[in-house]
């Protein structure tokens, strides 16, 4: 069974450039999450989707960050323009029925490591 | 306020030693869920266990065991007879209305 897929795995950009990250959740999972993980810290939620609807985007810096999940499956997170402080790992997770482990258990992708120069 | 506290930043042990990771959480909810995740050097967070607030039974899975004590708001994790492959960052997390992670404990197992 395929897990959460993310691309790219690594991205290096100059500040002020745009960047986009893509995520494909586990098949059948309705809930999708984007997290940011700074070095030496735990992940912090940026946005949560239930199907196509963003139900919690309170931590998303909306001046430069945007996200979409148009068909309720895969999702894209964009930063425009990127700043030095955006350097971090961006993690995607999904949750849903998987039998026995609760519909709230989140399964994570490998992440995208962003470096802004 | 920190909702999940992992007081140990780093732990280093020799192979075959046991290692216990502490996790203390804070919530006003009576219904919540606790999790442990492992993050190896590859970067992917791997789900280890989910425990609901009404189930205080300890759990054992192979060399892993978890001790949940609601009275002290703790959910500790023990690796028995550690192996080099256990080297990773381990995160404790609390889900009351959203998932909040601790800062993680880096475990290094030396051969």
PDB file of C-alpha atoms in Angstrom:
ATOM      1  CA  UNK A   1       0.000   0.000   0.000  1.00  0.00           C
ATOM      2  CA  UNK A   2       1.448   3.366  -1.037  1.00  0.00           C
ATOM      3  CA  UNK A   3       2.142   5.947   1.641  1.00  0.00           C
ATOM      4  CA  UNK A   4       2.005   9.725   1.427  1.00  0.00           C
ATOM      5  CA  UNK A   5       3.999  10.941  -1.550  1.00  0.00           C
ATOM      6  CA  UNK A   6       5.723  14.316  -1.647  1.00  0.00           C
ATOM      7  CA  UNK A   7       7.830  16.077  -4.219  1.00  0.00           C
ATOM      8  CA  UNK A   8      10.376  17.415  -4.555  1.00  0.00           C
ATOM      9  CA  UNK A   9      12.448  15.993  -1.717  1.00  0.00           C
ATOM     10  CA  UNK A  10      14.862  18.890  -1.759  1.00  0.00           C
ATOM     11  CA  UNK A  11      14.641  22.433  -3.057  1.00  0.00           C
ATOM     12  CA  UNK A  12      17.181  25.234  -2.995  1.00  0.00           C
ATOM     13  CA  UNK A  13      16.076  28.692  -4.097  1.00  0.00           C
ATOM     14  CA  UNK A  14      17.119  32.303  -3.832  1.00  0.00           C
ATOM     15  CA  UNK A  15      15.112  34.555  -1.557  1.00  0.00           C
ATOM     16  CA  UNK A  16      12.163  36.298  -3.200  1.00  0.00           C
ATOM     17  CA  UNK A  17      11.694  33.385  -5.596  1.00  0.00           C
ATOM     18  CA  UNK A  18       8.477  31.335  -5.603  1.00  0.00           C
ATOM     19  CA  UNK A  19       8.404  27.658  -4.670  1.00  0.00           C
ATOM     20  CA  UNK A  20       5.742  24.957  -4.685  1.00  0.00           C
ATOM     21  CA  UNK A  21       5.445  21.613  -2.957  1.00  0.00           C
ATOM     22  CA  UNK A  22       3.186  18.767  -3.990  1.00  0.00           C
ATOM     23  CA  UNK A  23       1.554  16.064  -1.888  1.00  0.00           C
ATOM     24  CA  UNK A  24      -0.481  12.980  -2.730  1.00  0.00           C
ATOM     25  CA  UNK A  25      -2.130  11.457   0.357  1.00  0.00           C
ATOM     26  CA  UNK A  26      -2.858   7.829   1.125  1.00  0.00           C
ATOM     27  CA  UNK A  27      -5.667   6.603  -1.078  1.00  0.00           C
ATOM     28  CA  UNK A  28      -9.036   7.107   0.590  1.00  0.00           C
ATOM     29  CA  UNK A  29      -7.820   9.567   3.203  1.00  0.00           C
ATOM     30  CA  UNK A  30     -10.106  12.594   3.278  1.00  0.00           C
ATOM     31  CA  UNK A  31      -8.037  14.716   5.633  1.00  0.00           C
ATOM     32  CA  UNK A  32      -4.775  16.274   4.508  1.00  0.00           C
ATOM     33  CA  UNK A  33      -2.337  18.358   6.541  1.00  0.00           C
ATOM     34  CA  UNK A  34       0.650  20.534   5.787  1.00  0.00           C
ATOM     35  CA  UNK A  35       3.249  21.031   8.522  1.00  0.00           C
ATOM     36  CA  UNK A  36       6.451  22.997   8.797  1.00  0.00           C
ATOM     37  CA  UNK A  37       9.311  21.559  10.816  1.00  0.00           C
ATOM     38  CA  UNK A  38      12.155  23.847  11.805  1.00  0.00           C
ATOM     39  CA  UNK A  39      15.496  22.375  12.754  1.00  0.00           C
ATOM     40  CA  UNK A  40      15.458  20.794  16.192  1.00  0.00           C
ATOM     41  CA  UNK A  41      11.726  21.227  16.664  1.00  0.00           C
ATOM     42  CA  UNK A  42       8.548  19.243  16.237  1.00  0.00           C
ATOM     43  CA  UNK A  43       6.269  19.806  13.254  1.00  0.00           C
ATOM     44  CA  UNK A  44       3.784  22.684  13.413  1.00  0.00           C
ATOM     45  CA  UNK A  45       0.499  22.648  11.552  1.00  0.00           C
ATOM     46  CA  UNK A  46       0.087  25.119   8.704  1.00  0.00           C
ATOM     47  CA  UNK A  47      -3.231  24.017   7.242  1.00  0.00           C
ATOM     48  CA  UNK A  48      -5.729  21.162   7.422  1.00  0.00           C
ATOM     49  CA  UNK A  49      -8.107  20.087   4.667  1.00  0.00           C
ATOM     50  CA  UNK A  50     -11.245  18.028   4.937  1.00  0.00           C
ATOM     51  CA  UNK A  51     -11.758  16.964   1.337  1.00  0.00           C
ATOM     52  CA  UNK A  52     -11.510  20.220  -0.655  1.00  0.00           C
ATOM     53  CA  UNK A  53     -12.218  22.527   2.265  1.00  0.00           C
ATOM     54  CA  UNK A  54      -9.514  24.205   4.324  1.00  0.00           C
ATOM     55  CA  UNK A  55     -10.965  23.814   7.826  1.00  0.00           C
ATOM     56  CA  UNK A  56      -7.983  25.143   9.785  1.00  0.00           C
ATOM     57  CA  UNK A  57      -5.575  27.610   8.205  1.00  0.00           C
ATOM     58  CA  UNK A  58      -5.080  29.787  11.259  1.00  0.00           C
ATOM     59  CA  UNK A  59      -1.311  29.159  11.304  1.00  0.00           C
ATOM     60  CA  UNK A  60      -0.757  29.718   7.591  1.00  0.00           C
ATOM     61  CA  UNK A  61       1.062  33.024   6.882  1.00  0.00           C
ATOM     62  CA  UNK A  62      -1.393  34.163   4.283  1.00  0.00           C
ATOM     63  CA  UNK A  63       0.650  37.074   2.986  1.00  0.00           C
ATOM     64  CA  UNK A  64       3.057  34.705   1.255  1.00  0.00           C
ATOM     65  CA  UNK A  65       1.733  31.175   1.670  1.00  0.00           C
ATOM     66  CA  UNK A  66      -1.134  29.598  -0.210  1.00  0.00           C
ATOM     67  CA  UNK A  67      -2.447  26.084  -0.555  1.00  0.00           C
ATOM     68  CA  UNK A  68      -5.010  24.263  -2.609  1.00  0.00           C
ATOM     69  CA  UNK A  69      -6.630  20.871  -2.796  1.00  0.00           C
ATOM     70  CA  UNK A  70      -8.896  21.308  -5.758  1.00  0.00           C
ATOM     71  CA  UNK A  71     -10.290  17.793  -6.233  1.00  0.00           C
ATOM     72  CA  UNK A  72      -9.994  16.649  -2.647  1.00  0.00           C
ATOM     73  CA  UNK A  73      -7.046  14.392  -3.362  1.00  0.00           C
ATOM     74  CA  UNK A  74      -3.604  15.832  -3.975  1.00  0.00           C
ATOM     75  CA  UNK A  75      -2.533  19.223  -2.714  1.00  0.00           C
ATOM     76  CA  UNK A  76      -0.047  21.984  -3.459  1.00  0.00           C
ATOM     77  CA  UNK A  77       1.553  24.376  -0.991  1.00  0.00           C
ATOM     78  CA  UNK A  78       3.116  27.533  -2.413  1.00  0.00           C
ATOM     79  CA  UNK A  79       5.364  30.233  -1.032  1.00  0.00           C
ATOM     80  CA  UNK A  80       5.709  33.489  -2.923  1.00  0.00           C
ATOM     81  CA  UNK A  81       8.039  35.192  -2.344  1.00  0.00           C
ATOM     82  CA  UNK A  82      10.258  33.000  -0.201  1.00  0.00           C
ATOM     83  CA  UNK A  83      12.225  34.513   2.676  1.00  0.00           C
ATOM     84  CA  UNK A  84      15.333  33.270   4.456  1.00  0.00           C
ATOM     85  CA  UNK A  85      13.246  32.256   7.465  1.00  0.00           C
ATOM     86  CA  UNK A  86      11.195  29.863   5.353  1.00  0.00           C
ATOM     87  CA  UNK A  87      14.053  27.382   5.281  1.00  0.00           C
ATOM     88  CA  UNK A  88      12.580  24.261   6.906  1.00  0.00           C
ATOM     89  CA  UNK A  89      11.174  20.828   6.138  1.00  0.00           C
ATOM     90  CA  UNK A  90       7.613  20.900   4.835  1.00  0.00           C
ATOM     91  CA  UNK A  91       5.707  17.777   5.727  1.00  0.00           C
ATOM     92  CA  UNK A  92       2.433  16.520   4.352  1.00  0.00           C
ATOM     93  CA  UNK A  93       0.259  14.068   6.269  1.00  0.00           C
ATOM     94  CA  UNK A  94      -3.086  12.412   5.747  1.00  0.00           C
ATOM     95  CA  UNK A  95      -5.603  10.637   7.917  1.00  0.00           C
ATOM     96  CA  UNK A  96      -8.747   8.622   7.445  1.00  0.00           C
ATOM     97  CA  UNK A  97     -10.066   5.150   7.856  1.00  0.00           C
ATOM     98  CA  UNK A  98      -7.277   2.622   7.872  1.00  0.00           C
ATOM     99  CA  UNK A  99      -8.709  -0.002  10.147  1.00  0.00           C
ATOM    100  CA  UNK A 100      -7.959  -0.221  13.845  1.00  0.00           C
ATOM    101  CA  UNK A 101      -5.764   2.810  14.342  1.00  0.00           C
ATOM    102  CA  UNK A 102      -8.393   5.531  14.472  1.00  0.00           C
ATOM    103  CA  UNK A 103      -9.368   7.951  11.757  1.00  0.00           C
ATOM    104  CA  UNK A 104      -7.304  10.685  13.408  1.00  0.00           C
ATOM    105  CA  UNK A 105      -3.940   8.909  13.133  1.00  0.00           C
ATOM    106  CA  UNK A 106      -1.800  10.944  10.778  1.00  0.00           C
ATOM    107  CA  UNK A 107       0.596   9.312   8.346  1.00  0.00           C
ATOM    108  CA  UNK A 108       3.420  11.457   7.087  1.00  0.00           C
ATOM    109  CA  UNK A 109       5.279  11.765   3.845  1.00  0.00           C
ATOM    110  CA  UNK A 110       9.083  12.085   3.578  1.00  0.00           C
ATOM    111  CA  UNK A 111       8.930  15.877   3.478  1.00  0.00           C
ATOM    112  CA  UNK A 112      10.506  18.548   1.302  1.00  0.00           C
ATOM    113  CA  UNK A 113      13.633  20.165   2.663  1.00  0.00           C
ATOM    114  CA  UNK A 114      13.621  23.808   1.553  1.00  0.00           C
ATOM    115  CA  UNK A 115      16.738  25.940   1.668  1.00  0.00           C
ATOM    116  CA  UNK A 116      16.359  29.652   0.921  1.00  0.00           C
ATOM    117  CA  UNK A 117      19.642  31.429   0.122  1.00  0.00           C
TER     118      UNK A 117
ATOM    119  CA  UNK B   1       2.098  27.296  26.811  1.00  0.00           C
ATOM    120  CA  UNK B   2       3.823  24.078  25.842  1.00  0.00           C
ATOM    121  CA  UNK B   3       1.259  21.334  25.497  1.00  0.00           C
ATOM    122  CA  UNK B   4       3.740  18.496  25.151  1.00  0.00           C
ATOM    123  CA  UNK B   5       7.044  18.489  26.986  1.00  0.00           C
ATOM    124  CA  UNK B   6       9.858  16.130  26.214  1.00  0.00           C
ATOM    125  CA  UNK B   7      12.436  17.102  28.789  1.00  0.00           C
ATOM    126  CA  UNK B   8      15.248  14.984  27.360  1.00  0.00           C
ATOM    127  CA  UNK B   9      16.850  16.607  24.345  1.00  0.00           C
ATOM    128  CA  UNK B  10      19.364  13.849  23.633  1.00  0.00           C
ATOM    129  CA  UNK B  11      20.010  10.358  24.959  1.00  0.00           C
ATOM    130  CA  UNK B  12      23.024   8.243  24.056  1.00  0.00           C
ATOM    131  CA  UNK B  13      23.230   4.565  24.950  1.00  0.00           C
ATOM    132  CA  UNK B  14      25.252   1.527  24.052  1.00  0.00           C
ATOM    133  CA  UNK B  15      23.545  -1.213  22.110  1.00  0.00           C
ATOM    134  CA  UNK B  16      21.418  -3.578  24.224  1.00  0.00           C
ATOM    135  CA  UNK B  17      20.806  -0.982  26.914  1.00  0.00           C
ATOM    136  CA  UNK B  18      17.250   0.023  27.689  1.00  0.00           C
ATOM    137  CA  UNK B  19      16.212   3.616  27.097  1.00  0.00           C
ATOM    138  CA  UNK B  20      13.147   5.440  28.410  1.00  0.00           C
ATOM    139  CA  UNK B  21      11.809   8.604  26.819  1.00  0.00           C
ATOM    140  CA  UNK B  22       9.697  10.901  28.953  1.00  0.00           C
ATOM    141  CA  UNK B  23       6.621  12.758  27.745  1.00  0.00           C
ATOM    142  CA  UNK B  24       4.405  15.051  29.801  1.00  0.00           C
ATOM    143  CA  UNK B  25       1.347  16.686  28.303  1.00  0.00           C
ATOM    144  CA  UNK B  26      -1.159  19.347  29.216  1.00  0.00           C
ATOM    145  CA  UNK B  27      -4.816  19.535  28.199  1.00  0.00           C
ATOM    146  CA  UNK B  28      -8.161  20.553  29.660  1.00  0.00           C
ATOM    147  CA  UNK B  29     -10.061  18.047  27.566  1.00  0.00           C
ATOM    148  CA  UNK B  30     -11.198  14.741  29.014  1.00  0.00           C
ATOM    149  CA  UNK B  31     -11.084  13.051  25.621  1.00  0.00           C
ATOM    150  CA  UNK B  32      -7.799  13.182  23.803  1.00  0.00           C
ATOM    151  CA  UNK B  33      -5.286  10.980  22.035  1.00  0.00           C
ATOM    152  CA  UNK B  34      -1.585  10.531  22.527  1.00  0.00           C
ATOM    153  CA  UNK B  35       0.918   9.431  19.912  1.00  0.00           C
ATOM    154  CA  UNK B  36       4.542   8.543  19.493  1.00  0.00           C
ATOM    155  CA  UNK B  37       6.345   8.986  16.188  1.00  0.00           C
ATOM    156  CA  UNK B  38       9.864   8.057  15.111  1.00  0.00           C
ATOM    157  CA  UNK B  39      11.842  10.238  12.720  1.00  0.00           C
ATOM    158  CA  UNK B  40      14.946   8.452  11.387  1.00  0.00           C
ATOM    159  CA  UNK B  41      17.656  10.341   9.505  1.00  0.00           C
ATOM    160  CA  UNK B  42      15.703   9.866   6.278  1.00  0.00           C
ATOM    161  CA  UNK B  43      13.227  12.418   7.639  1.00  0.00           C
ATOM    162  CA  UNK B  44       9.895  10.634   7.417  1.00  0.00           C
ATOM    163  CA  UNK B  45       7.788  10.574  10.571  1.00  0.00           C
ATOM    164  CA  UNK B  46       6.806   6.984  11.306  1.00  0.00           C
ATOM    165  CA  UNK B  47       3.724   6.312  13.409  1.00  0.00           C
ATOM    166  CA  UNK B  48       4.403   4.044  16.394  1.00  0.00           C
ATOM    167  CA  UNK B  49       1.383   4.126  18.682  1.00  0.00           C
ATOM    168  CA  UNK B  50      -1.945   5.822  19.381  1.00  0.00           C
ATOM    169  CA  UNK B  51      -3.546   5.773  22.822  1.00  0.00           C
ATOM    170  CA  UNK B  52      -6.870   7.295  23.871  1.00  0.00           C
ATOM    171  CA  UNK B  53      -7.338   9.040  27.198  1.00  0.00           C
ATOM    172  CA  UNK B  54      -9.662   6.384  28.541  1.00  0.00           C
ATOM    173  CA  UNK B  55      -7.276   3.506  28.076  1.00  0.00           C
ATOM    174  CA  UNK B  56      -4.533   3.498  30.681  1.00  0.00           C
ATOM    175  CA  UNK B  57      -3.330  -0.007  29.991  1.00  0.00           C
ATOM    176  CA  UNK B  58       0.344  -0.270  29.277  1.00  0.00           C
ATOM    177  CA  UNK B  59       1.212  -1.563  25.848  1.00  0.00           C
ATOM    178  CA  UNK B  60       4.060  -3.690  24.591  1.00  0.00           C
ATOM    179  CA  UNK B  61       4.984  -4.203  20.971  1.00  0.00           C
ATOM    180  CA  UNK B  62       8.140  -6.199  20.509  1.00  0.00           C
ATOM    181  CA  UNK B  63      10.977  -4.229  22.101  1.00  0.00           C
ATOM    182  CA  UNK B  64       8.780  -1.152  22.514  1.00  0.00           C
ATOM    183  CA  UNK B  65       6.566  -0.458  25.508  1.00  0.00           C
ATOM    184  CA  UNK B  66       4.503   2.497  26.607  1.00  0.00           C
ATOM    185  CA  UNK B  67       3.420   3.591  30.061  1.00  0.00           C
ATOM    186  CA  UNK B  68       0.406   5.924  30.201  1.00  0.00           C
ATOM    187  CA  UNK B  69      -0.351   7.519  33.565  1.00  0.00           C
ATOM    188  CA  UNK B  70      -3.249   9.935  33.478  1.00  0.00           C
ATOM    189  CA  UNK B  71      -2.679  10.998  37.094  1.00  0.00           C
ATOM    190  CA  UNK B  72       0.688  12.484  36.174  1.00  0.00           C
ATOM    191  CA  UNK B  73      -0.203  13.384  32.558  1.00  0.00           C
ATOM    192  CA  UNK B  74       2.645  11.274  31.294  1.00  0.00           C
ATOM    193  CA  UNK B  75       3.034   8.898  28.364  1.00  0.00           C
ATOM    194  CA  UNK B  76       6.515   7.427  28.528  1.00  0.00           C
ATOM    195  CA  UNK B  77       8.156   5.197  25.946  1.00  0.00           C
ATOM    196  CA  UNK B  78      10.755   2.500  26.598  1.00  0.00           C
ATOM    197  CA  UNK B  79      12.950   0.739  24.085  1.00  0.00           C
ATOM    198  CA  UNK B  80      14.257  -2.517  25.514  1.00  0.00           C
ATOM    199  CA  UNK B  81      17.587  -3.942  24.361  1.00  0.00           C
ATOM    200  CA  UNK B  82      18.229  -1.016  22.033  1.00  0.00           C
ATOM    201  CA  UNK B  83      19.730  -1.525  18.582  1.00  0.00           C
ATOM    202  CA  UNK B  84      21.618   0.802  16.269  1.00  0.00           C
ATOM    203  CA  UNK B  85      18.530   0.980  14.018  1.00  0.00           C
ATOM    204  CA  UNK B  86      16.655   2.628  16.889  1.00  0.00           C
ATOM    205  CA  UNK B  87      18.765   5.753  16.432  1.00  0.00           C
ATOM    206  CA  UNK B  88      16.304   8.500  15.528  1.00  0.00           C
ATOM    207  CA  UNK B  89      14.390  11.461  16.870  1.00  0.00           C
ATOM    208  CA  UNK B  90      11.280  10.409  18.763  1.00  0.00           C
ATOM    209  CA  UNK B  91       8.289  12.700  19.080  1.00  0.00           C
ATOM    210  CA  UNK B  92       5.435  12.546  21.518  1.00  0.00           C
ATOM    211  CA  UNK B  93       2.222  14.233  20.359  1.00  0.00           C
ATOM    212  CA  UNK B  94      -1.161  15.149  21.801  1.00  0.00           C
ATOM    213  CA  UNK B  95      -4.357  15.404  19.805  1.00  0.00           C
ATOM    214  CA  UNK B  96      -7.116  17.222  21.678  1.00  0.00           C
ATOM    215  CA  UNK B  97      -8.453  19.441  18.921  1.00  0.00           C
ATOM    216  CA  UNK B  98      -5.315  19.350  16.802  1.00  0.00           C
ATOM    217  CA  UNK B  99      -2.047  17.467  16.879  1.00  0.00           C
ATOM    218  CA  UNK B 100       0.643  19.168  18.959  1.00  0.00           C
ATOM    219  CA  UNK B 101       4.151  17.776  19.000  1.00  0.00           C
ATOM    220  CA  UNK B 102       6.852  17.933  21.601  1.00  0.00           C
ATOM    221  CA  UNK B 103      10.308  19.119  20.636  1.00  0.00           C
ATOM    222  CA  UNK B 104      11.567  15.568  20.264  1.00  0.00           C
ATOM    223  CA  UNK B 105      14.267  13.446  21.880  1.00  0.00           C
ATOM    224  CA  UNK B 106      17.276  12.391  19.828  1.00  0.00           C
ATOM    225  CA  UNK B 107      18.282   8.836  20.617  1.00  0.00           C
ATOM    226  CA  UNK B 108      21.721   7.629  19.575  1.00  0.00           C
ATOM    227  CA  UNK B 109      22.494   3.956  19.986  1.00  0.00           C
ATOM    228  CA  UNK B 110      26.193   3.153  19.719  1.00  0.00           C
ATOM    229  CA  UNK B 111      27.423  -0.261  18.638  1.00  0.00           C
TER     230      UNK B 111
END
